[in-house]
Coordinates of C-alpha atoms and ligand atoms in Angstrom, one line a residue:
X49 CA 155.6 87.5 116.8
X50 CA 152.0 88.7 117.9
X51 CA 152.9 92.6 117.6
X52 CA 154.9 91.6 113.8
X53 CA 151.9 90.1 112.4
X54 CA 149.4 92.9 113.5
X55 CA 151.8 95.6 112.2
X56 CA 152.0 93.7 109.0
X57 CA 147.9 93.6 109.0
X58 CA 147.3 97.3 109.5
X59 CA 150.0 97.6 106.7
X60 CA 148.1 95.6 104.4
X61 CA 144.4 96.5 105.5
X62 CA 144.8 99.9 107.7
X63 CA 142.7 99.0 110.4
X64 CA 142.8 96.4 113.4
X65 CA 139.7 96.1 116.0
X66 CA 140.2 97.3 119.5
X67 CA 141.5 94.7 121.1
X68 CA 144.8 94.0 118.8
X69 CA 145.1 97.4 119.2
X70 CA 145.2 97.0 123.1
X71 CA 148.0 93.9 122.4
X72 CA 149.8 95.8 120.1
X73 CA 150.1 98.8 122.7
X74 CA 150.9 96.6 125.7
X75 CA 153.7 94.1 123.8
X76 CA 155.1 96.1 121.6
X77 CA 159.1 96.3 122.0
X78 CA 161.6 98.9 120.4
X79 CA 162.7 96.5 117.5
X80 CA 159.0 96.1 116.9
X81 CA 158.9 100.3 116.7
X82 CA 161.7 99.9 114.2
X83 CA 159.7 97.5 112.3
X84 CA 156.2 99.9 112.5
X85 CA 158.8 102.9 111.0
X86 CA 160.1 101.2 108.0
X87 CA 156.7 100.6 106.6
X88 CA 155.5 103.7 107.6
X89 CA 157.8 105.7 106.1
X90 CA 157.6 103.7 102.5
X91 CA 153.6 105.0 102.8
X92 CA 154.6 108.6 103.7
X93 CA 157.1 108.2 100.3
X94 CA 154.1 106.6 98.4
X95 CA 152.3 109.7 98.7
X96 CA 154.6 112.5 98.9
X97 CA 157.9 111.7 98.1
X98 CA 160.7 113.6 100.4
X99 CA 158.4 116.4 100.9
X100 CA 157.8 117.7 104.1
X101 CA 155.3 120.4 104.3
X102 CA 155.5 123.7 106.6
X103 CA 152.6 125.1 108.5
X104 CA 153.4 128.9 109.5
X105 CA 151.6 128.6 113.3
X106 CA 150.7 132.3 114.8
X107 CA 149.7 132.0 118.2
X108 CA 147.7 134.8 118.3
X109 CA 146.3 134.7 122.1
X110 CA 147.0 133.0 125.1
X111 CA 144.2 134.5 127.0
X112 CA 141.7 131.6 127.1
X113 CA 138.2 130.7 129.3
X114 CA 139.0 127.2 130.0
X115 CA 141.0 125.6 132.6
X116 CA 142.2 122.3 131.2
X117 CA 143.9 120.7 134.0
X118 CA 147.3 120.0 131.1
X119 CA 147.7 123.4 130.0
X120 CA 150.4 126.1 130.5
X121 CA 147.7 128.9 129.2
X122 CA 144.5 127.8 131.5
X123 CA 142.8 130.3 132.7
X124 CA 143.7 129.6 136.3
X125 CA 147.3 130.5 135.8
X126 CA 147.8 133.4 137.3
X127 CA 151.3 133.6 136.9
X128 CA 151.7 134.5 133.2
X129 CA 151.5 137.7 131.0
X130 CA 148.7 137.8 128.9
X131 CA 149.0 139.0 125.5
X132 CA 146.5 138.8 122.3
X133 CA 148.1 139.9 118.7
X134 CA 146.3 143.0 117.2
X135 CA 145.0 142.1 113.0
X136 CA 148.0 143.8 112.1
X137 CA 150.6 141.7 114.0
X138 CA 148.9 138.8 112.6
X139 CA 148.6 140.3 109.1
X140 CA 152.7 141.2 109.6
X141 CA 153.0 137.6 110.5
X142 CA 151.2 136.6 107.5
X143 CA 153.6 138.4 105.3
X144 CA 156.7 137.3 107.2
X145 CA 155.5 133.4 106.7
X146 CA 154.5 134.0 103.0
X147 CA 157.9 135.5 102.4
X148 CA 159.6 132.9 103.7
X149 CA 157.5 130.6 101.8
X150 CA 154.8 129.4 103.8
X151 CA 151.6 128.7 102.2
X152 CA 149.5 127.7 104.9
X153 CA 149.0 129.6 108.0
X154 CA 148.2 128.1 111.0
X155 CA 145.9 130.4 113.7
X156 CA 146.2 129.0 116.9
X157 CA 145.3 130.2 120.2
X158 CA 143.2 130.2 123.9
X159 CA 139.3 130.3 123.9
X160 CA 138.9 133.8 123.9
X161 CA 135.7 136.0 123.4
X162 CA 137.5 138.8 122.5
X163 CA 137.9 137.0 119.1
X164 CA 133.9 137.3 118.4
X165 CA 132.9 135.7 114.8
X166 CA 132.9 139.3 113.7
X167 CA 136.5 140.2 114.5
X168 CA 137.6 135.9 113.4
X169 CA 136.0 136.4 110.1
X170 CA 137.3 140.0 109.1
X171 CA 141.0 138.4 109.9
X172 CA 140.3 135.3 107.9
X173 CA 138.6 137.1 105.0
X174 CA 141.6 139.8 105.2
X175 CA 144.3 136.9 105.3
X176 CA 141.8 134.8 102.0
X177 CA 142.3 138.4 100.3
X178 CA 145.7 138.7 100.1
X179 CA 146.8 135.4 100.4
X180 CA 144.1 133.7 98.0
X181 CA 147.3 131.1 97.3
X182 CA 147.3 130.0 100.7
X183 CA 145.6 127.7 103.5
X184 CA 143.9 129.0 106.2
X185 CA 144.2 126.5 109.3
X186 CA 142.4 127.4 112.5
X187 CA 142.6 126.1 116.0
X188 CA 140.7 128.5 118.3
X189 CA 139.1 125.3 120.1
X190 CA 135.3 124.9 120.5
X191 CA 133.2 127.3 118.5
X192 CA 129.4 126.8 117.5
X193 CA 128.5 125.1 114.6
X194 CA 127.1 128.4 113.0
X195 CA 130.8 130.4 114.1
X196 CA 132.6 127.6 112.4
X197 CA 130.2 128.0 109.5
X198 CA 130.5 132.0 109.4
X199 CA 134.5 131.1 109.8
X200 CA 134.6 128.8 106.7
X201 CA 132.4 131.1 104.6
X202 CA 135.4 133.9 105.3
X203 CA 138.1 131.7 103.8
X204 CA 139.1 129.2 106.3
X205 CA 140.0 125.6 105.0
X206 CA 141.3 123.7 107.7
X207 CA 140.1 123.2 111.7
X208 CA 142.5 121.7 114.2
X209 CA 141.0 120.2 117.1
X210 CA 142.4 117.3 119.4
X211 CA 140.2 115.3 120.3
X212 CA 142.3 114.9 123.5
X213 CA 141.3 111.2 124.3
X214 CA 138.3 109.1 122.8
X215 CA 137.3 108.1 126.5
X216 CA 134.7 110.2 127.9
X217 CA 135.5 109.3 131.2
X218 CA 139.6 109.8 130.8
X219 CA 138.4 113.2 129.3
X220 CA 136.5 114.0 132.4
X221 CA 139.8 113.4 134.0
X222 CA 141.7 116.0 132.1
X223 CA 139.3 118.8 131.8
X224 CA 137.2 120.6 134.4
X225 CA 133.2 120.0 134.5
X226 CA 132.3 123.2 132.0
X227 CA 133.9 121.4 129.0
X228 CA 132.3 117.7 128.0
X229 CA 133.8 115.3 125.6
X230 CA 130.4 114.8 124.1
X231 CA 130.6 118.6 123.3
X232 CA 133.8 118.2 121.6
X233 CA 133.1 115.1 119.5
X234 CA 130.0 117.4 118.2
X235 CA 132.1 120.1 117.8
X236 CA 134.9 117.4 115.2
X237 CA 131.7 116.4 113.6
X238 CA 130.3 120.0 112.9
X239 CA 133.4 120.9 111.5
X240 CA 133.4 117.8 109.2
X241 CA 129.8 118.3 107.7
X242 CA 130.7 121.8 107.2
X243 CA 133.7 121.1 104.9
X244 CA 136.2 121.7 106.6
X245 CA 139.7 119.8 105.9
X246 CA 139.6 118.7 109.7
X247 CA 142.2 117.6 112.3
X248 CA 141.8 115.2 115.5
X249 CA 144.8 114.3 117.7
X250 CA 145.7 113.7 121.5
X251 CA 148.4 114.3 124.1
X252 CA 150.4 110.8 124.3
X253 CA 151.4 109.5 128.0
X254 CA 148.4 112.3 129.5
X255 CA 147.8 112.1 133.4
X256 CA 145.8 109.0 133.6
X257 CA 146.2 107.3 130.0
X258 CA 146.1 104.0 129.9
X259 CA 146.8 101.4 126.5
X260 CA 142.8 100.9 126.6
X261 CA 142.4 104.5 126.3
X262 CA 145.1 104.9 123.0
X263 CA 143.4 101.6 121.8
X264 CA 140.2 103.6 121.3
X265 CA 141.9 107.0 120.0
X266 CA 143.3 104.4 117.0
X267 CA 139.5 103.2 116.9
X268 CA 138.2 106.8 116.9
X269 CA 140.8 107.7 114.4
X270 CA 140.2 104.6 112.1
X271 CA 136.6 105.1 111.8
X272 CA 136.7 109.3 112.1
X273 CA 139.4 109.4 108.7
X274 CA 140.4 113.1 109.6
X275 CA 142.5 114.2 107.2
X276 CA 145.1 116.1 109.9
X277 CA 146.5 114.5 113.0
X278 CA 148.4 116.4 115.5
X279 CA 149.7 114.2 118.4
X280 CA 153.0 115.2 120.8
X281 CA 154.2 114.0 124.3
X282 CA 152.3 115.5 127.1
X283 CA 154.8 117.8 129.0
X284 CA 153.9 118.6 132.6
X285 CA 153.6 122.7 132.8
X286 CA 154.3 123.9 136.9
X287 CA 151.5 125.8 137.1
X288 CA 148.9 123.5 136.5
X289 CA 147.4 120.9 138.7
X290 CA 149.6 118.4 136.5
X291 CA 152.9 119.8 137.6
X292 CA 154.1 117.0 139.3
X293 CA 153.1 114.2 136.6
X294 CA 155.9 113.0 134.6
X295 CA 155.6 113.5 130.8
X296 CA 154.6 111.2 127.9
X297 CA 157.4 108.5 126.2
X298 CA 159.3 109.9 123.5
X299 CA 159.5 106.2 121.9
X300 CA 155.4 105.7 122.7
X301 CA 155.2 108.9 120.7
X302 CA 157.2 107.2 117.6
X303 CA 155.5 104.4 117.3
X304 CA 151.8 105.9 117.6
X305 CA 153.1 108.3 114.8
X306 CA 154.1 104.9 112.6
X307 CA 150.7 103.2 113.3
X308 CA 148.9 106.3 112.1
X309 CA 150.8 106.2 109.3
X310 CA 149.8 103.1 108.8
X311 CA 146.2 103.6 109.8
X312 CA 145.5 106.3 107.1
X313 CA 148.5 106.0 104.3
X314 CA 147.3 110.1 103.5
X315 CA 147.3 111.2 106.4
X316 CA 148.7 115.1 107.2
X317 CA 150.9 113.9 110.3
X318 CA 152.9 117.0 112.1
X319 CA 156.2 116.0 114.1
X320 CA 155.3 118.4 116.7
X321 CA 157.1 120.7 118.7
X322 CA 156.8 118.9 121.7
X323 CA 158.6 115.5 120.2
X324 CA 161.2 118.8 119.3
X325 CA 161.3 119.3 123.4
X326 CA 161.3 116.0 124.9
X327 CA 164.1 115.7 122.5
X328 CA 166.8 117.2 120.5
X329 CA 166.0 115.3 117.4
X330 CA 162.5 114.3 118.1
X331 CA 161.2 116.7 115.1
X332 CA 163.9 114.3 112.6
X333 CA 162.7 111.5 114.4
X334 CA 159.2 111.9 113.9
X335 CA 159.6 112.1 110.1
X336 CA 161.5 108.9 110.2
X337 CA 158.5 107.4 112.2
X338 CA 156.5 108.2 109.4
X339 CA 155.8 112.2 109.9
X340 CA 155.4 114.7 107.4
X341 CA 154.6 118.1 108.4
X342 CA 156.4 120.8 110.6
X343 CA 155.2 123.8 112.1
X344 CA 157.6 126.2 112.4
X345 CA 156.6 129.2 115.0
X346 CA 155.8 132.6 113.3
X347 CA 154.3 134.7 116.3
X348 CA 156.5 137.0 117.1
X349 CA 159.6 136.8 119.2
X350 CA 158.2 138.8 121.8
X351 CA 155.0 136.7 123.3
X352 CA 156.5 133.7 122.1
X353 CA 157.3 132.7 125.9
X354 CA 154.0 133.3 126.9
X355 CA 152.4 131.1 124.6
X356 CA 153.9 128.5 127.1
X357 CA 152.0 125.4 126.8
X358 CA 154.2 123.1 128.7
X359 CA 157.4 123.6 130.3
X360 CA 160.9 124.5 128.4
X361 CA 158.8 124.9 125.0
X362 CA 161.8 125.4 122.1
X363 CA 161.5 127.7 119.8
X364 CA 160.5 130.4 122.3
X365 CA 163.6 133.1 121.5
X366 CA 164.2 132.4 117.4
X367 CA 162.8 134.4 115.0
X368 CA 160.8 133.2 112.1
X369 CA 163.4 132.6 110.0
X370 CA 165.4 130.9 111.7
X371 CA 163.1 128.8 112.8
X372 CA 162.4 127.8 108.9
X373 CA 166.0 127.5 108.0
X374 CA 166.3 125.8 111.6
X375 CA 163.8 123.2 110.5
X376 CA 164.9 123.5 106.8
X377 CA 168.3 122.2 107.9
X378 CA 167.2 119.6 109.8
X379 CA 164.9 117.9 107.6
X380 CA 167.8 118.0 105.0
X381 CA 169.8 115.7 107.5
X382 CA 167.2 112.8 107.1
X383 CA 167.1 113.8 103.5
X384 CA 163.9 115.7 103.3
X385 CA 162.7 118.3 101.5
X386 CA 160.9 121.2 103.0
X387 CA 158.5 122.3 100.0
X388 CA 156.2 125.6 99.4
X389 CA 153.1 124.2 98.9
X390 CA 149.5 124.4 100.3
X391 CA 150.1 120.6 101.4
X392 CA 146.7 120.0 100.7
X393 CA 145.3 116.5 102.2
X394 CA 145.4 114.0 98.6
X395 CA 142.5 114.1 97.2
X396 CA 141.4 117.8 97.8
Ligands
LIG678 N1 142.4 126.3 122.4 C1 142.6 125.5 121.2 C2 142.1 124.1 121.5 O1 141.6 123.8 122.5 O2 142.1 123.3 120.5 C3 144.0 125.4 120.7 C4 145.1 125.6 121.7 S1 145.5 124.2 122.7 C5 146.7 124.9 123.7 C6 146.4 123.2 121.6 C7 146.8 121.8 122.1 O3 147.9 121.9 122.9 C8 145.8 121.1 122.9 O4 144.9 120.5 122.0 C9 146.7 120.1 123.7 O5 146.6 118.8 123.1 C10 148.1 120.7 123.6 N2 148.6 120.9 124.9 C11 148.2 121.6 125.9 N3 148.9 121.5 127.0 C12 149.9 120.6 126.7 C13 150.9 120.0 127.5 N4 151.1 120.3 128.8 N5 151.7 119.1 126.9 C14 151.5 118.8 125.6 N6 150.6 119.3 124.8 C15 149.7 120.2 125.4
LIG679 FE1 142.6 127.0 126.8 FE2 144.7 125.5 126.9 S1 143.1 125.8 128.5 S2 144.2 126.8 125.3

């Protein structure tokens, strides 16, 4: 009855202190997860109807510097092809997305130098030229405050950057020494004061997570109001030092995407592709836990594989449009739109 009456507080107040966040985590059943969905999904229908939005997400490197001890694309694996996409590949994919009716394109990739500010901010100026219609979402990791700066003042709206966890010493656990989590709380905060439209998230069930460590993510999220929140299952990858661990709760994942929801009624909220890969209809199940974006893959068919962040990533052989009219389909079967729209957070 506990777990009932602190889903029905955050649904009337959006925000609970740590510690019934802690209870909520460690009693919570799967009627209680049914519970959490319903009255997340009347908020996600409060503010935007049946619309789902679409983010067009290039992956335009998977050469990176870091060696994050979760990822397919470290730096320490020596196993896979490295590829980075030339301007015009990523201006082709651009014009492939915006055909297909994509209005916000999503730049993701590895830490790497070869993208300077100079080179970042002629691709984003060249994408805010022709595309002056669209959002221009980045997720090239940690960057100084005066590179994110440069970037925004070239066009870019939006930064994506998981937190990863809000417990500095669970982050220690997950990351190698070079890279702090005071470093990249600085780095969420730069990006805020700069203007950016910004977005937090973490892996759910990561080596080493505990309930006290998503209690303080909530916290962190509660107090931090991004206005983007990517969060997925962590998927073990087999060459990293986390091959062996098993990967995060498909149904944990559901229900942290309903208390979000819940959290921040607004809130941009992707069902990511790795709900899609721990199961078949995780992506349909992640908008009926209170989801509304998708981000369908544009890179191109050939590097998708290596842009293999965990193992038996989907999507890695479609071609763009199938992977709208993929995604278009299935959102129809929940009775969802998918919409052309910037899908700006409410409010901007
Ligand atoms: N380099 C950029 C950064 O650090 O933000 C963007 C790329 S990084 C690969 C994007 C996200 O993928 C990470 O923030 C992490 O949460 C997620 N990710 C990496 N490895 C994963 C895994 N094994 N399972 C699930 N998600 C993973
Ligand atoms: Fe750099 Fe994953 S370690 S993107």
């Amino acid at each position: 009855m506990k777990v009932r009456s602190l889903i029905d507080q955050l649904d009337a107040d959006h925000n609970l202190n740590r510690s019934d966040y802690e209870l909520l985590l460690k009693e919570w059943d799967s009627s209680d997860a049914a519970y959490a969905a319903a009255k997340a999904v009347i908020w996600r229908q409060s503010y935007f109807s049946n619309k789902i939005y679409v983010r067009g997400l290039i992956e335009f490197t998977n050469i990176c510097r870091n060696d994050c001890y979760y990822c397919g694309i470290r730096k320490g694996n020596q196993e896979i092809v490295r590829y980075r996409l030339t301007e015009e590949q990523i201006m082709s994919c651009c014009r492939e997305g915006y055909e297909l009716g994509f209005r916000t394109f999503v730049l993701q990739g590895g830490e790497d130098a070869w993208f300077s500010d100079e080179r970042m901010c002629g691709i984003v100026s060249a994408i805010r030229r022709k595309y002056p219609d669209c959002a221009i979402t980045l997720s090239t990791g940690e960057r100084s405050r005066e590179s994110y700066q440069r970037l925004f003042d070239a066009g870019a709206d939006r930064y994506l950057l998981r937190h990863e966890t809000a417990d500095a010493e669970h982050y220690k656990k997950l990351h190698p020494p070079a890279l702090s989590w005071e470093h990249r709380m600085q780095c969420l905060q730069d990006l805020r004061e700069i203007g950016y439209q910004v977005g937090c998230g973490f892996m759910v069930g990561s080596p080493y997570q505990k309930p006290e460590h998503l209690a303080e993510d909530l916290c962190f999220i509660q107090e931090f109001r991004p206005e983007m929140c990517g969060i997925g299952p962590f998927i073990p990858h087999h060459q990293t030092p986390f091959a062996q661990e098993p990967a995060g709760s498909y149904e944990l994942t559901l229900f942290l995407l309903s208390i979000l929801r819940l959290i921040k009624p607004d809130l941009l909220l992707p069902s990511t592709t790795a709900l899609g890969t721990i199961n078949p209809r995780g992506r349909e199940m992640g908008i009926l836990a209170g989801a509304n974006v998708v981000m369908p893959n544009l890179s191109p068919t050939e590097v998708r594989k290596q842009y293999e962040l965990y193992d038996n990533k989907i999507c890695t052989g479609d071609e763009s449009a199938q992977c709208r009219d993929c995604l278009e389909t299935r959102m129809e079967s929940i009775g969802c739109e998918v919409v052309t729209d910037r899908g700006d957070a409410p409010g901007r």
